[in-house]
Coordinates of C-alpha atoms in Angstrom, one line a residue:
Chain A
M1 CA 13.5 -21.9 -4.6
F2 CA 13.2 -23.4 -7.8
A3 CA 9.6 -23.6 -10.0
V4 CA 9.3 -25.3 -13.6
M5 CA 7.5 -23.5 -15.9
S6 CA 5.8 -24.5 -19.8
V7 CA 4.3 -21.6 -21.7
S8 CA 2.0 -23.9 -24.1
D9 CA 4.3 -25.9 -26.3
S10 CA 7.9 -25.9 -25.5
D11 CA 9.6 -27.7 -23.0
E12 CA 11.5 -24.8 -21.0
E13 CA 13.0 -24.0 -17.6
L14 CA 13.1 -20.7 -15.6
Y15 CA 14.0 -20.2 -12.3
N16 CA 12.1 -18.5 -9.9
E17 CA 14.1 -18.3 -6.9
R18 CA 13.2 -17.5 -2.9
T19 CA 15.2 -17.6 -0.7
A20 CA 14.6 -15.5 2.6
L21 CA 15.7 -11.8 3.4
V22 CA 19.2 -12.3 4.8
P23 CA 21.0 -9.8 6.7
A24 CA 24.2 -8.5 5.6
Q25 CA 26.1 -9.5 8.4
N26 CA 25.9 -13.5 8.9
P27 CA 24.9 -14.3 12.2
A28 CA 27.6 -16.8 14.5
V29 CA 26.9 -20.3 13.7
P30 CA 27.9 -22.7 16.0
S31 CA 30.6 -24.2 14.2
Y32 CA 32.4 -21.3 12.3
R33 CA 34.1 -18.8 15.1
P34 CA 34.0 -14.9 13.5
D35 CA 37.3 -13.8 12.9
P36 CA 37.4 -10.5 14.3
E37 CA 37.9 -8.4 11.6
L38 CA 34.6 -9.3 10.1
S39 CA 32.9 -6.6 13.0
P40 CA 30.3 -5.5 11.5
T41 CA 30.8 -2.8 9.7
E42 CA 28.0 -0.5 11.9
D43 CA 31.2 0.7 13.9
S44 CA 32.7 2.1 11.4
D45 CA 29.3 4.2 10.8
S46 CA 28.8 5.5 14.2
K47 CA 32.4 6.6 14.5
M48 CA 31.8 9.9 12.6
V49 CA 28.7 10.4 14.4
P50 CA 28.5 13.1 17.3
P51 CA 27.6 11.5 20.6
E52 CA 24.3 12.5 20.6
D53 CA 23.3 11.8 17.2
E54 CA 24.3 7.8 18.4
E55 CA 20.6 6.3 19.7
E56 CA 19.6 7.8 15.8
E57 CA 22.2 6.0 14.3
P58 CA 20.7 3.0 14.3
L59 CA 17.9 4.0 13.6
K60 CA 19.2 5.7 10.3
Y61 CA 21.6 3.0 9.4
G62 CA 18.3 0.7 9.4
A63 CA 16.1 3.1 7.1
K64 CA 19.4 3.1 5.0
H65 CA 18.9 -0.3 4.4
V66 CA 15.6 -0.7 3.8
I67 CA 15.6 2.4 0.9
M68 CA 18.3 0.4 -0.6
L69 CA 15.4 -2.7 -0.9
F70 CA 12.4 0.5 -1.9
V71 CA 14.6 1.8 -4.3
P72 CA 14.9 -1.4 -6.8
V73 CA 11.8 -3.2 -5.5
T74 CA 9.7 -0.1 -6.7
L75 CA 11.7 -0.1 -10.4
C76 CA 11.0 -4.3 -11.1
M77 CA 7.2 -2.9 -10.0
A78 CA 6.9 0.1 -11.9
V79 CA 8.7 -1.2 -15.0
V80 CA 5.9 -4.5 -15.0
V81 CA 3.3 -1.7 -14.2
A82 CA 4.2 0.4 -17.0
T83 CA 4.3 -2.7 -19.2
I84 CA 1.1 -4.2 -17.6
K85 CA -0.7 -0.4 -18.8
S86 CA 1.1 0.3 -23.0
V87 CA 1.8 -3.4 -23.9
S88 CA -1.5 -5.1 -24.1
F89 CA 0.0 -8.1 -25.2
Y90 CA 0.4 -8.9 -21.2
S91 CA -3.0 -7.8 -20.1
E92 CA -4.8 -10.0 -23.2
K93 CA -7.3 -13.1 -22.2
T94 CA -5.3 -16.4 -23.6
T95 CA -6.8 -19.6 -23.7
Q96 CA -2.6 -20.6 -23.6
Q97 CA -2.4 -21.8 -20.0
L98 CA 1.0 -23.4 -18.1
I99 CA 0.8 -26.6 -17.2
Y100 CA 1.7 -26.1 -13.6
T101 CA -1.6 -24.7 -14.6
P102 CA -3.9 -26.9 -16.1
F103 CA -7.6 -26.2 -14.8
S104 CA -9.1 -23.9 -16.7
E105 CA -11.1 -20.8 -14.9
D106 CA -13.3 -20.2 -18.2
T107 CA -16.8 -22.2 -16.2
P108 CA -19.5 -19.3 -14.7
D109 CA -20.1 -20.9 -11.9
V110 CA -18.6 -19.5 -9.3
G111 CA -17.9 -22.8 -6.4
R112 CA -16.7 -24.3 -9.5
R113 CA -14.2 -21.4 -10.3
L114 CA -12.9 -21.6 -7.2
L115 CA -12.9 -25.1 -7.6
H116 CA -9.9 -25.1 -10.3
S117 CA -8.3 -22.1 -8.7
V118 CA -7.9 -24.2 -5.4
L119 CA -6.5 -26.8 -7.5
N120 CA -4.8 -24.9 -9.6
T121 CA -2.9 -23.4 -6.9
A122 CA -1.9 -26.9 -5.3
I123 CA -0.6 -28.4 -7.9
M124 CA 1.7 -25.1 -8.8
I125 CA 2.9 -24.9 -5.0
S126 CA 3.2 -28.9 -4.8
V127 CA 5.9 -28.0 -8.1
I128 CA 7.4 -25.5 -6.5
V129 CA 7.9 -27.8 -3.0
V130 CA 9.7 -29.7 -5.1
M131 CA 12.0 -27.9 -6.5
T132 CA 13.4 -26.3 -3.6
V133 CA 13.6 -29.5 -2.4
L134 CA 15.5 -30.6 -5.3
L135 CA 17.2 -27.8 -4.4
V136 CA 18.4 -27.7 -1.3
V137 CA 19.2 -31.5 -1.4
L138 CA 21.5 -30.7 -4.8
Y139 CA 23.3 -28.2 -2.5
K140 CA 23.4 -30.2 -0.1
Y141 CA 25.2 -33.0 -1.6
R142 CA 27.4 -30.5 -3.2
C143 CA 26.1 -30.9 -6.6
Y144 CA 27.5 -27.3 -7.7
K145 CA 27.9 -27.9 -11.5
F146 CA 24.3 -28.6 -11.9
I147 CA 23.0 -26.5 -9.9
H148 CA 25.2 -23.6 -12.1
G149 CA 24.3 -25.3 -15.1
W150 CA 20.4 -25.4 -13.8
L151 CA 21.2 -21.3 -13.4
I152 CA 22.8 -20.5 -16.5
L153 CA 19.8 -22.7 -18.9
S154 CA 17.0 -21.1 -17.0
S155 CA 18.8 -17.4 -17.0
L156 CA 19.7 -17.8 -20.6
M157 CA 16.0 -17.9 -21.2
L158 CA 15.2 -15.3 -19.2
L159 CA 17.8 -13.1 -20.9
F160 CA 17.5 -14.0 -24.2
W161 CA 14.2 -15.9 -25.3
F162 CA 11.5 -14.1 -22.7
S163 CA 13.2 -10.6 -23.6
F164 CA 13.2 -11.3 -27.4
M165 CA 9.7 -11.2 -27.1
Y166 CA 9.2 -9.1 -24.8
L167 CA 11.0 -6.6 -26.9
G168 CA 8.9 -7.5 -30.1
E169 CA 5.3 -7.0 -28.6
V170 CA 7.0 -3.6 -27.4
F171 CA 7.4 -3.0 -31.5
R172 CA 4.3 -4.2 -32.1
T173 CA 2.7 -1.6 -29.7
Y174 CA 4.6 1.2 -30.8
N175 CA 4.1 -0.1 -34.8
V176 CA 8.0 0.4 -34.9
A177 CA 9.4 -2.1 -37.7
V178 CA 12.8 -2.8 -37.0
D179 CA 15.0 -5.4 -38.9
Y180 CA 16.0 -8.8 -38.1
P181 CA 19.6 -8.1 -37.5
T182 CA 19.4 -5.2 -35.6
V183 CA 17.1 -7.1 -32.8
A184 CA 20.1 -9.9 -32.9
M185 CA 23.1 -7.1 -32.0
V186 CA 20.9 -5.3 -29.3
I187 CA 19.3 -9.3 -28.0
W188 CA 22.9 -10.8 -27.9
N189 CA 24.4 -8.1 -26.5
F190 CA 21.8 -7.1 -23.7
G191 CA 22.0 -11.4 -23.3
A192 CA 25.7 -11.5 -22.5
V193 CA 26.4 -8.9 -20.9
G194 CA 23.6 -10.1 -18.6
M195 CA 24.8 -13.4 -18.7
L196 CA 28.2 -12.5 -17.1
C197 CA 26.8 -9.3 -14.7
I198 CA 24.4 -12.1 -13.1
H199 CA 27.1 -15.0 -13.5
W200 CA 30.6 -13.7 -12.9
K201 CA 31.4 -9.7 -12.4
G202 CA 30.5 -6.8 -12.8
P203 CA 29.9 -3.6 -11.7
L204 CA 27.1 -4.0 -9.3
Q205 CA 24.4 -1.4 -10.1
L206 CA 24.7 -3.2 -13.4
Q207 CA 24.4 -6.3 -11.9
Q208 CA 21.5 -4.8 -9.6
A209 CA 19.6 -3.5 -13.1
Y210 CA 19.9 -7.4 -14.5
L211 CA 18.0 -8.6 -11.6
I212 CA 15.4 -6.5 -12.0
V213 CA 14.6 -7.2 -15.4
I214 CA 14.4 -10.5 -15.1
S215 CA 12.4 -10.5 -12.3
A216 CA 9.6 -8.2 -13.9
L217 CA 10.4 -10.1 -16.8
M218 CA 9.3 -13.5 -15.3
A219 CA 6.5 -11.7 -13.3
L220 CA 4.9 -10.3 -16.8
V221 CA 4.8 -13.8 -17.5
F222 CA 3.1 -15.3 -14.9
I223 CA 0.6 -12.1 -14.8
K224 CA -0.1 -13.4 -18.8
Y225 CA -0.1 -17.9 -18.1
L226 CA -1.7 -18.0 -15.1
P227 CA -5.3 -17.2 -14.8
E228 CA -7.0 -14.6 -12.1
W229 CA -8.5 -16.5 -9.4
S230 CA -5.6 -18.8 -9.4
T231 CA -3.4 -15.8 -9.0
W232 CA -4.2 -14.6 -6.1
V233 CA -4.4 -18.2 -4.5
I234 CA -1.0 -19.2 -5.1
L235 CA 0.3 -15.6 -4.1
G236 CA -1.2 -16.2 -0.5
A237 CA -0.5 -20.3 -0.1
I238 CA 2.8 -19.3 -1.8
S239 CA 3.3 -16.4 1.3
V240 CA 2.3 -19.1 3.7
Y241 CA 4.7 -21.2 2.0
D242 CA 7.3 -18.5 2.1
L243 CA 6.9 -18.5 6.3
V244 CA 6.5 -22.5 6.4
A245 CA 9.9 -22.4 4.7
V246 CA 11.9 -20.7 5.9
L247 CA 10.9 -20.1 10.0
S248 CA 10.6 -24.5 10.6
P249 CA 13.5 -25.7 11.3
K250 CA 13.1 -28.3 8.9
G251 CA 12.0 -25.5 6.5
P252 CA 13.9 -26.2 3.4
L253 CA 14.6 -22.5 2.4
R254 CA 16.2 -22.3 5.8
M255 CA 18.4 -25.1 5.5
L256 CA 19.6 -23.3 2.2
V257 CA 20.3 -20.5 4.4
E258 CA 22.3 -22.2 7.2
T259 CA 24.6 -24.4 5.1
A260 CA 25.1 -21.4 2.9
Q261 CA 26.2 -19.3 6.3
E262 CA 28.2 -22.5 7.6
R263 CA 30.2 -23.1 4.7
N264 CA 30.7 -19.7 4.5
E265 CA 29.7 -19.5 1.0
P266 CA 27.2 -16.7 -0.5
I267 CA 24.4 -18.1 -1.8
F268 CA 23.8 -18.6 -5.5
P269 CA 23.9 -14.5 -6.9
A270 CA 21.5 -15.7 -9.8
L271 CA 18.7 -15.5 -7.1
I272 CA 19.1 -13.2 -4.8
Y273 CA 19.7 -9.4 -4.9
S274 CA 22.3 -7.5 -3.0
S275 CA 21.7 -4.7 -1.7
A276 CA 25.7 -3.7 -1.6
M277 CA 28.9 -5.8 -2.7
M278 CA 29.8 -9.0 -0.7
W279 CA 32.9 -10.9 -1.2
T280 CA 33.8 -12.2 -4.4
V281 CA 33.2 -16.2 -4.6
T282 CA 36.6 -16.9 -5.0
M283 CA 38.2 -16.4 -1.8
A284 CA 39.2 -18.8 0.4
N285 CA 40.2 -17.0 4.0
P286 CA 37.2 -14.9 4.8
A287 CA 39.9 -12.7 6.0
D288 CA 41.1 -12.3 2.2
G289 CA 36.9 -10.7 1.6
Q290 CA 37.0 -7.4 0.0
R291 CA 34.0 -5.8 1.7
S292 CA 32.3 -2.9 0.3
G293 CA 32.1 0.4 3.1
T294 CA 28.8 -0.9 3.8
G295 CA 27.6 -4.5 4.3
G296 CA 24.3 -4.6 2.4
V297 CA 20.7 -6.8 2.9
K298 CA 19.3 -8.7 0.8
L299 CA 16.4 -9.9 -0.8
G300 CA 15.7 -13.3 -3.3
L301 CA 14.6 -12.8 -6.6
G302 CA 11.2 -15.0 -6.1
D303 CA 10.1 -12.1 -3.6
F304 CA 10.5 -9.0 -6.5
I305 CA 8.6 -11.8 -8.5
F306 CA 5.7 -12.1 -6.5
Y307 CA 5.4 -8.9 -5.6
S308 CA 5.5 -7.2 -9.2
V309 CA 2.8 -10.5 -9.9
L310 CA 0.4 -8.7 -7.4
V311 CA 0.9 -5.3 -8.6
G312 CA 1.2 -6.4 -12.3
K313 CA -2.6 -8.2 -11.7
A314 CA -4.3 -5.0 -9.8
A315 CA -2.8 -2.8 -12.8
A316 CA -4.5 -6.1 -15.3
T317 CA -8.2 -6.1 -13.8
G318 CA -9.3 -3.2 -13.3
G319 CA -7.1 -0.5 -15.1
D320 CA -7.2 1.4 -11.5
W321 CA -4.7 3.2 -10.7
N322 CA -6.1 3.8 -7.1
T323 CA -5.9 0.0 -6.8
T324 CA -2.5 0.1 -8.1
L325 CA -1.3 2.3 -6.0
A326 CA -3.0 1.0 -2.6
C327 CA -1.0 -2.4 -3.4
F328 CA 2.2 -0.7 -3.7
V329 CA 1.9 1.5 -1.1
A330 CA 1.2 -2.1 1.3
I331 CA 4.6 -3.7 -0.7
L332 CA 6.4 -1.6 0.5
I333 CA 5.1 -0.6 4.0
G334 CA 4.9 -4.9 4.9
L335 CA 8.8 -4.8 3.5
C336 CA 9.4 -1.8 5.8
L337 CA 8.3 -3.9 8.8
T338 CA 10.0 -7.2 7.4
L339 CA 12.8 -5.3 7.2
L340 CA 12.6 -3.9 11.0
L341 CA 11.6 -7.5 12.4
L342 CA 15.1 -8.5 10.3
A343 CA 16.7 -5.6 12.4
I344 CA 15.6 -6.9 15.6
F345 CA 16.0 -11.1 15.2
R346 CA 18.7 -10.9 13.0
K347 CA 18.5 -13.8 10.9
A348 CA 17.0 -15.1 7.6
L349 CA 12.5 -13.8 8.1
P350 CA 10.3 -14.9 4.9
A351 CA 10.2 -11.4 2.8
L352 CA 6.7 -12.5 1.3
P353 CA 4.2 -12.9 3.8
I354 CA 3.2 -9.5 5.5
S355 CA 3.8 -7.7 1.9
I356 CA 1.7 -10.3 0.7
A357 CA -0.7 -10.1 3.0
F358 CA -1.3 -6.5 3.6
G359 CA -0.9 -6.2 -0.9
L360 CA -3.7 -9.0 -0.6
I361 CA -5.8 -7.4 1.8
F362 CA -5.2 -3.6 0.2
Y363 CA -5.8 -4.8 -3.6
F364 CA -9.6 -6.4 -2.6
S365 CA -10.8 -4.0 -0.2
T366 CA -9.9 -1.4 -2.4
D367 CA -11.5 -2.4 -5.6
F368 CA -14.2 -3.1 -4.3
L369 CA -14.5 -0.7 -0.9
V370 CA -12.8 2.5 -1.8
Q371 CA -12.9 2.0 -5.8
P372 CA -17.0 2.8 -5.5
F373 CA -16.8 6.0 -3.2
M374 CA -13.9 7.4 -5.4
D375 CA -15.5 6.9 -8.2
N376 CA -18.7 8.6 -6.8
L377 CA -16.8 11.4 -5.5
A378 CA -14.2 12.1 -8.2
N379 CA -17.5 12.1 -11.0
H380 CA -19.2 15.3 -8.3
Q381 CA -15.9 16.7 -8.1
F382 CA -16.0 16.1 -3.8
Y383 CA -12.6 16.0 -2.4
I384 CA -11.4 14.4 1.3
Chain B
M1 CA -6.9 15.1 -24.7
T2 CA -3.5 15.6 -25.4
A3 CA -0.2 14.5 -24.2
A4 CA -0.1 19.0 -23.2
V5 CA -3.3 18.8 -21.2
F6 CA -1.9 15.5 -19.9
F7 CA 1.4 17.3 -18.5
G8 CA 0.5 20.1 -18.0
C9 CA -2.0 19.2 -15.1
T10 CA 0.7 16.3 -13.9
F11 CA 3.0 19.4 -13.0
I12 CA -0.1 21.9 -11.4
A13 CA -0.6 18.6 -9.4
F14 CA 1.9 17.3 -8.2
G15 CA 5.2 20.1 -9.7
P16 CA 5.1 21.5 -5.5
A17 CA 4.7 18.3 -3.5
V18 CA 7.5 16.8 -5.5
S19 CA 9.4 19.4 -5.6
L20 CA 9.5 19.2 -1.6
F21 CA 10.0 15.6 -2.3
L22 CA 13.3 16.4 -4.1
F23 CA 14.8 18.8 -1.9
T24 CA 14.1 17.5 1.9
I25 CA 12.8 14.8 1.7
A26 CA 14.9 12.6 -1.1
R27 CA 18.4 12.4 0.6
E28 CA 17.2 11.2 4.3
P29 CA 15.3 7.5 3.7
L30 CA 14.6 7.8 7.6
R31 CA 12.4 10.8 5.9
V32 CA 11.1 8.5 2.7
I33 CA 10.1 6.2 5.0
F34 CA 7.9 8.2 7.1
L35 CA 6.3 9.7 3.7
I36 CA 5.0 6.2 2.8
A37 CA 4.0 4.9 6.3
G38 CA 1.9 8.9 6.0
A39 CA 0.4 7.4 2.5
F40 CA -0.7 4.0 4.3
F41 CA -2.0 5.7 7.3
W42 CA -4.3 8.0 4.7
L43 CA -5.2 4.9 3.2
V44 CA -6.2 3.0 6.5
S45 CA -9.1 5.9 7.2
L46 CA -10.2 6.0 3.8
L47 CA -10.5 2.3 3.8
M48 CA -12.3 2.6 6.9
A49 CA -14.9 5.8 5.5
S50 CA -15.6 3.5 2.5
L51 CA -16.8 0.7 4.7
V52 CA -18.7 2.6 6.5
W53 CA -20.2 4.7 3.1
F54 CA -20.6 1.2 1.1
I55 CA -22.3 -0.1 4.1
S56 CA -25.0 2.5 3.7
V57 CA -25.3 2.7 1.2
Q58 CA -26.0 -1.1 1.0
I59 CA -29.2 -0.1 3.1
S60 CA -30.6 2.6 1.6
N61 CA -32.5 2.9 -1.6
K62 CA -30.7 3.2 -4.3
E63 CA -32.7 5.0 -6.9
S64 CA -32.9 8.0 -5.0
V65 CA -30.2 10.3 -6.3
S66 CA -30.5 13.2 -3.4
Q67 CA -29.9 10.6 -1.3
Q68 CA -26.9 8.9 -2.6
K69 CA -25.7 12.7 -3.2
G70 CA -26.2 12.7 0.9
L71 CA -24.7 10.0 1.4
L72 CA -21.7 10.8 -0.4
I73 CA -21.5 14.0 1.4
F74 CA -21.5 11.8 4.8
G75 CA -19.0 9.6 3.4
V76 CA -16.9 12.5 2.7
V77 CA -17.3 14.6 6.2
L78 CA -16.7 10.7 8.1
S79 CA -13.2 10.6 6.0
V80 CA -12.3 13.8 6.8
L81 CA -13.2 13.2 10.3
L82 CA -10.8 9.7 10.5
Q83 CA -7.9 11.5 8.4
E84 CA -7.6 14.0 11.7
T85 CA -7.5 10.6 14.2
F86 CA -5.4 8.8 12.3
P87 CA -2.0 11.2 13.3
A88 CA -3.5 12.7 15.8
S89 CA -3.3 8.8 17.4
A90 CA -0.4 8.2 15.4
S91 CA 2.3 9.2 18.9
S92 CA 6.0 9.9 18.1
H93 CA 9.0 12.2 19.1
H94 CA 10.2 12.5 16.1
T95 CA 9.7 15.7 15.1
D96 CA 9.9 15.4 11.1
S97 CA 8.0 12.1 10.7
I98 CA 5.4 14.6 11.9
L99 CA 5.8 16.4 8.8
L100 CA 6.1 14.0 7.0
S101 CA 3.4 12.3 7.9
G102 CA 1.5 15.1 6.5
L103 CA 3.5 15.5 3.3
G104 CA 2.3 11.7 2.8
F105 CA -0.6 12.0 3.8
G106 CA -1.2 15.0 1.0
F107 CA 0.3 12.8 -1.9
M108 CA -1.6 9.7 -1.4
S109 CA -5.0 12.2 -1.0
G110 CA -3.8 14.1 -4.0
A111 CA -2.9 10.8 -5.8
F112 CA -5.9 8.9 -5.1
S113 CA -8.7 12.4 -6.8
V114 CA -6.2 12.7 -9.6
V115 CA -4.6 9.6 -11.1
N116 CA -7.7 8.2 -12.4
I117 CA -8.1 11.4 -14.4
L118 CA -4.8 12.1 -15.4
A119 CA -5.2 8.1 -17.1
D120 CA -8.5 9.9 -18.3
S121 CA -7.0 12.8 -20.1
V122 CA -4.2 10.8 -22.6
G123 CA -7.0 9.0 -23.9
P124 CA -9.1 10.0 -26.3
G125 CA -12.7 12.2 -25.6
T126 CA -14.1 15.3 -25.4
V127 CA -14.4 17.6 -21.7
G128 CA -17.7 18.4 -21.1
I129 CA -19.7 17.2 -24.0
H130 CA -23.1 16.1 -22.4
G131 CA -23.0 20.1 -20.8
D132 CA -20.2 19.4 -18.2
S133 CA -17.3 21.7 -17.7
Q134 CA -15.1 22.1 -20.1
H135 CA -12.4 22.9 -17.4
Y136 CA -12.5 19.3 -15.5
F137 CA -9.3 19.1 -16.2
L138 CA -7.3 22.2 -15.2
S139 CA -10.0 22.3 -12.2
S140 CA -9.3 19.2 -10.7
A141 CA -5.2 19.3 -10.9
F142 CA -5.6 22.4 -9.1
M143 CA -7.4 21.2 -6.5
T144 CA -5.0 18.4 -5.9
M145 CA -1.8 20.8 -5.4
A146 CA -4.2 23.0 -2.9
I147 CA -5.1 19.5 -0.6
I148 CA -1.5 18.3 -0.9
L149 CA -0.1 21.3 0.3
L150 CA -2.7 21.8 2.7
H151 CA -2.5 18.7 3.8
M152 CA 1.2 19.4 4.9
F153 CA 0.1 22.3 6.2
W154 CA -2.7 20.9 8.1
G155 CA 0.0 18.6 9.8
I156 CA 2.4 21.1 10.5
I157 CA -0.5 23.2 12.9
F158 CA -2.1 19.7 14.5
F159 CA 1.0 18.4 15.6
D160 CA 2.4 21.8 17.1
G161 CA -1.0 22.2 18.7
C162 CA -1.0 18.7 20.4
E163 CA 2.5 19.1 20.9
K164 CA 1.8 22.3 22.7
Q165 CA -2.0 21.2 23.7
R166 CA -3.0 24.3 21.8
W167 CA -6.4 23.4 21.0
L168 CA -7.6 25.8 19.0
A169 CA -5.4 24.7 16.5
V170 CA -6.4 21.4 16.2
A171 CA -10.2 22.2 16.6
A172 CA -8.8 24.6 13.4
V173 CA -7.1 22.3 11.5
V174 CA -10.4 20.0 11.3
A175 CA -12.8 22.7 10.9
S176 CA -10.6 24.3 7.4
H177 CA -10.4 20.4 6.2
L178 CA -14.2 20.0 6.9
L179 CA -14.9 23.6 5.6
V180 CA -12.5 22.8 1.9
S181 CA -14.3 19.1 1.5
C182 CA -17.4 21.3 1.4
L183 CA -16.6 23.8 -0.5
T184 CA -16.0 21.2 -2.9
F185 CA -19.4 20.2 -2.9
Q186 CA -20.0 23.5 -5.0
N187 CA -18.3 22.4 -8.4
P188 CA -18.7 22.4 -10.5
Q189 CA -18.7 26.3 -9.6
Y190 CA -15.3 26.4 -9.5
V191 CA -15.0 30.6 -8.7
S192 CA -16.7 29.5 -5.5
S193 CA -14.8 26.8 -4.7
L194 CA -11.1 27.2 -5.8
V195 CA -10.8 31.0 -4.9
P196 CA -11.9 30.4 -0.9
T197 CA -9.4 27.2 -0.8
Y198 CA -6.6 29.4 -2.5
V199 CA -7.6 31.3 -0.5
V200 CA -8.0 29.5 2.8
M201 CA -4.5 27.8 2.0
F202 CA -2.7 30.7 1.5
F203 CA -3.4 31.7 5.6
M204 CA -2.7 28.3 6.6
G205 CA 0.8 28.4 4.8
V206 CA 1.1 31.4 6.7
W207 CA 0.2 29.9 9.6
A208 CA 2.4 26.9 9.7
F209 CA 5.6 28.8 8.3
Y210 CA 5.1 30.0 12.1
T211 CA 4.6 27.2 13.6
A212 CA 7.4 25.8 12.3
G213 CA 9.3 28.5 13.8
G214 CA 9.6 30.5 10.5
S215 CA 10.2 34.6 10.7
L216 CA 10.4 37.5 8.4
R217 CA 14.0 37.6 9.3
N218 CA 14.3 33.9 8.3
L219 CA 12.8 34.4 5.0
K220 CA 14.7 37.0 4.3
L221 CA 17.9 36.0 5.1
C222 CA 17.1 32.4 3.2
L223 CA 16.2 34.1 -0.3
T224 CA 19.4 36.1 -0.3
C225 CA 20.7 33.0 0.2
K226 CA 22.1 34.1 3.4
D227 CA 20.5 31.3 5.4
K228 CA 22.9 28.1 4.8
D229 CA 19.8 25.9 6.6
F230 CA 16.8 25.3 5.0
L231 CA 14.3 26.2 7.3
L232 CA 12.0 23.2 7.0
A233 CA 14.9 20.7 6.3
N234 CA 16.4 22.1 9.7
H235 CA 13.5 22.0 11.9
R236 CA 14.4 21.6 15.2
P237 CA 12.0 21.3 18.6
R238 CA 11.3 23.9 20.5

């Protein structure tokens, strides 16, 4: 799923993809008969375990996958929160807005502000829907070159332009004077290696690191340019959209995942975080594919981005760490529950709804209820 | 307030807990999940207590300082009681989960108590400029460390008591939790709140050690590196 975004004057394209969580082993689809060599790698794990622990083994195996996603999600959120708390640029009030959220929230009237945020959300979600449908149509009709070109353009912009802006703001915050040739070399190397890792080949961990970084950059841009109330409404609306798009039979994301599985191709590596190595793109016969020791779970980059937007916005508004911590724990628990459901249902699931729901509930309740209580307790140094 | 205060207080408050995490929990994914689940349940119990407190404040007289303080005390007691009912209702056959939810409770409780204070300690300011105690940060850090460790000990004793139907142990846990919270009402007379808290922590620690299957012999083996299994890391149900 793509969302096109514009920042103030220039018309730049970004991608913001969100597919669902996909289990490591692609479930059998009627048109494709699974090869016996593609039996799940759990067997190789359980062979090394003594019999009495067998019932614990799936639990531990599942737990490993949960942690394989906890770590990158935590890292992404940590980068976003650290940036928000130190670089004031990303939490400053700005009059610039994206063209996708044209209605300003500057009015003192509550009803009007709510109306504007709902309208902003409607526009943003429709843009996202259109982009997703466009992507699915292009994928179905095998316009791979167009999609790859689009993805390359978007990641070019993220890796070069946004990271240059980010670096500039960090230097400005810490009052570090750096000359242009140094910056040019740093950005060139960073961006070029990133493009290679994401779109071609590279060490898995480097690719994962780059995906985390671009998700964080994207989340920071959203946090800066989306007005406050619109952010919350958009988060809620996009969770509902995610639910519909992944689970309903005609949902665009479901069609994307199913088409990819039918053709036995991985979904574009630029859009998905993969916790373990999967088959290389260039293989023809599944049996030839190289597999790493254990299959991994995949999470769409859009999920990273919106989790980080929630936590980052919690950190930016109010300046209170309790709220940030509460949202962080809520999102992790939501992710855990989603992965549990994934293990039960063994098909692509939306990763946003549960986590964002928990995150929103905990944000608002901590901000309004827990925060005054804890403030009062801290004043008197009471401990609970 | 300097970086020294910040780092010092952070390490005092979270040092033991983080080292416990690194040595016993970080390697096992399932334990990490239980830890975070524990933190989550503590948050939920805090949320409910805050809701009750918030409602009671709204209907009370906001001008009266003593009434507000009384309501706060009520909130503290309610929160402690709620915290104890949560682990009781979460039943699990997995002994690991019990120890870890206690630590998860501790982490979250400590974090919520002290993170804002630590964040403030990095910024500019003068401690106690209006005549309050100058040892605010240090005492908060020590209190937090005690609370985190206490939560873990309470978790162990509480679940062992629930499992073996030793209701005296359960009642002792609840009572000591209430005691420790009520001791903090005496802040800023830190001597009368910190010292008894540490005494309680020591006793609870010894009790939890014996409950978890420790003994002087095990301790000696462990300290002289003759015992390959660290006691808590490989706790097996009897």
